[in-house]
GROMACS .gro file of C-alpha atoms in nm:
model
  153
    1MET     CA    1  22.623   2.018   5.314
    2THR     CA    2  22.308   2.018   5.091
    3LEU     CA    3  22.232   2.217   4.757
    4ILE     CA    4  22.014   2.473   4.995
    5ASP     CA    5  22.333   2.517   5.182
    6LEU     CA    6  22.462   2.672   4.932
    7LEU     CA    7  22.191   2.894   4.807
    8THR     CA    8  21.943   3.189   4.934
    9PRO     CA    9  21.612   3.277   4.830
   10ALA     CA   10  21.809   3.601   4.678
   11ALA     CA   11  22.028   3.379   4.486
   12VAL     CA   12  21.732   3.221   4.245
   13ILE     CA   13  21.727   3.421   3.929
   14SER     CA   14  21.400   3.428   3.713
   15PRO     CA   15  21.400   3.474   3.426
   16LEU     CA   16  21.751   3.491   3.321
   17ARG     CA   17  21.725   3.725   3.015
   18ALA     CA   18  22.078   3.632   2.822
   19HIS     CA   19  22.079   3.538   2.494
   20GLY     CA   20  22.416   3.339   2.497
   21LYS     CA   21  22.648   3.182   2.715
   22LYS     CA   22  22.889   3.459   2.791
   23GLN     CA   23  22.618   3.742   2.842
   24ALA     CA   24  22.453   3.482   3.058
   25LEU     CA   25  22.781   3.416   3.283
   26GLN     CA   26  22.803   3.793   3.309
   27GLU     CA   27  22.474   3.833   3.439
   28LEU     CA   28  22.539   3.520   3.655
   29ALA     CA   29  22.874   3.704   3.754
   30GLN     CA   30  22.680   4.007   3.840
   31HIS     CA   31  22.449   3.848   4.091
   32ALA     CA   32  22.722   3.649   4.233
   33ALA     CA   33  22.912   3.964   4.305
   34LEU     CA   34  22.641   4.076   4.553
   35ALA     CA   35  22.585   3.768   4.689
   36THR     CA   36  23.006   3.699   4.725
   37GLY     CA   37  23.129   4.055   4.769
   38LEU     CA   38  23.415   3.946   4.507
   39PRO     CA   39  23.463   4.154   4.196
   40GLU     CA   40  23.201   4.073   3.917
   41ARG     CA   41  23.484   4.062   3.633
   42ASP     CA   42  23.687   3.813   3.857
   43ILE     CA   43  23.390   3.576   3.902
   44TYR     CA   44  23.329   3.626   3.536
   45GLU     CA   45  23.681   3.569   3.426
   46SER     CA   46  23.701   3.261   3.660
   47LEU     CA   47  23.365   3.121   3.488
   48LEU     CA   48  23.487   3.174   3.132
   49GLN     CA   49  23.832   3.031   3.234
   50ARG     CA   50  23.638   2.703   3.327
   51GLU     CA   51  23.434   2.725   3.014
   52ARG     CA   52  23.726   2.709   2.803
   53LEU     CA   53  23.870   2.402   2.965
   54GLY     CA   54  23.542   2.252   2.823
   55SER     CA   55  23.157   2.296   2.862
   56THR     CA   56  22.944   2.280   3.210
   57GLY     CA   57  22.664   2.200   3.017
   58ILE     CA   58  22.597   1.870   3.148
   59GLY     CA   59  22.313   1.785   2.918
   60ASP     CA   60  21.903   1.782   2.965
   61GLY     CA   61  21.884   2.159   2.942
   62ILE     CA   62  22.121   2.180   3.265
   63ALA     CA   63  22.462   2.381   3.290
   64ILE     CA   64  22.685   2.395   3.600
   65PRO     CA   65  22.939   2.693   3.540
   66HIS     CA   66  23.204   2.698   3.832
   67GLY     CA   67  23.546   2.855   3.975
   68ARG     CA   68  23.730   2.890   4.255
   69MET     CA   69  23.780   3.226   4.412
   70PRO     CA   70  24.027   3.392   4.620
   71GLY     CA   71  23.850   3.580   4.930
   72ILE     CA   72  23.560   3.337   5.043
   73ASP     CA   73  23.539   3.093   5.280
   74ARG     CA   74  23.235   2.936   5.166
   75LEU     CA   75  23.057   2.777   4.894
   76VAL     CA   76  22.806   2.996   4.741
   77GLY     CA   77  22.560   2.926   4.463
   78LEU     CA   78  22.325   3.066   4.238
   79PHE     CA   79  22.021   2.924   4.052
   80ALA     CA   80  21.887   3.071   3.712
   81ARG     CA   81  21.628   2.976   3.479
   82ALA     CA   82  21.641   3.081   3.132
   83GLU     CA   83  21.381   3.290   3.016
   84LYS     CA   84  21.482   3.143   2.622
   85PRO     CA   85  21.702   2.803   2.599
   86ILE     CA   86  22.087   2.947   2.573
   87ASP     CA   87  22.327   2.764   2.350
   88PHE     CA   88  22.605   2.645   2.606
   89ASP     CA   89  22.786   2.382   2.436
   90ALA     CA   90  22.647   2.140   2.628
   91LEU     CA   91  22.756   1.754   2.594
   92ASP     CA   92  22.434   1.668   2.450
   93GLY     CA   93  22.432   1.963   2.195
   94GLN     CA   94  22.108   2.081   2.363
   95PRO     CA   95  22.051   2.428   2.455
   96VAL     CA   96  22.042   2.526   2.864
   97ASP     CA   97  21.759   2.672   3.034
   98ILE     CA   98  21.880   2.560   3.388
   99ILE     CA   99  22.182   2.694   3.525
  100PHE     CA  100  22.359   2.643   3.854
  101VAL     CA  101  22.635   2.842   3.931
  102LEU     CA  102  22.890   2.713   4.212
  103ILE     CA  103  23.136   2.971   4.323
  104ALA     CA  104  23.389   2.783   4.553
  105PRO     CA  105  23.715   2.929   4.786
  106GLU     CA  106  24.036   2.869   4.653
  107GLY     CA  107  24.134   2.559   4.864
  108ALA     CA  108  23.784   2.397   4.861
  109GLY     CA  109  23.949   2.058   4.695
  110ALA     CA  110  23.699   1.806   4.806
  111ASP     CA  111  23.399   1.992   4.894
  112HIS     CA  112  23.361   2.179   4.563
  113LEU     CA  113  23.357   1.834   4.393
  114LYS     CA  114  23.102   1.718   4.644
  115ALA     CA  115  22.893   2.023   4.613
  116LEU     CA  116  22.922   1.968   4.204
  117ALA     CA  117  22.803   1.622   4.242
  118ARG     CA  118  22.500   1.724   4.499
  119VAL     CA  119  22.381   1.980   4.263
  120ALA     CA  120  22.408   1.782   3.944
  121ARG     CA  121  22.234   1.477   4.115
  122VAL     CA  122  21.878   1.712   4.253
  123LEU     CA  123  21.905   1.871   3.923
  124ARG     CA  124  21.880   1.543   3.706
  125ASN     CA  125  21.601   1.452   3.917
  126GLN     CA  126  21.305   1.500   3.653
  127ALA     CA  127  21.036   1.574   3.870
  128VAL     CA  128  21.209   1.861   4.017
  129LEU     CA  129  21.330   2.000   3.659
  130GLU     CA  130  20.980   1.990   3.549
  131GLN     CA  131  20.859   2.189   3.843
  132VAL     CA  132  21.109   2.457   3.833
  133ARG     CA  133  21.073   2.488   3.436
  134SER     CA  134  20.734   2.512   3.496
  135ILE     CA  135  20.764   2.797   3.772
  136ARG     CA  136  20.861   3.162   3.683
  137ASP     CA  137  20.857   3.320   4.031
  138PRO     CA  138  21.205   3.311   4.231
  139ALA     CA  139  21.078   3.212   4.609
  140ALA     CA  140  20.847   2.921   4.440
  141ILE     CA  141  21.132   2.787   4.256
  142TYR     CA  142  21.367   2.812   4.575
  143ALA     CA  143  21.080   2.615   4.796
  144VAL     CA  144  21.104   2.359   4.519
  145LEU     CA  145  21.459   2.316   4.539
  146ALA     CA  146  21.454   2.328   4.932
  147GLU     CA  147  21.216   2.048   4.928
  148SER     CA  148  21.394   1.846   4.737
  149ALA     CA  149  21.748   1.892   4.898
  150ALA     CA  150  21.591   1.801   5.218
  151GLN     CA  151  21.424   1.487   5.059
  152ALA     CA  152  21.786   1.402   4.932
  153ALA     CA  153  21.917   1.466   5.270
   0.00000   0.00000   0.00000
């Protein structure tokens, strides 16, 4: 499974106009509800519960909020580029402008962890980061992510 197996063109949000972490998670839960058919509130609560364990801001302006949900049978991803950097309590203390949400089935286990690792690997590629940060068009961002996922496969 590659990063692009998790993502559809409709699941790329640019720009995300949230001003804080909770607002960003709410907006992303809204989009995730459309992509999964799951209740928005349940997705938001799952993402928020994970954030309470520790920030999913991994540094370099990147966050990968994630949660496990009953009622879906596949991993689903969303990519967002924030209009303005958001304080996400990241490990390096820097604000976040790149957010990849991962929603996994309740029993995903190792697949969930592998998907998180793949997402982190692609997003830590400086060339990919520079490209997605310089692009506003969601379709163009999707194309960059698809190309980088194909090269990583």
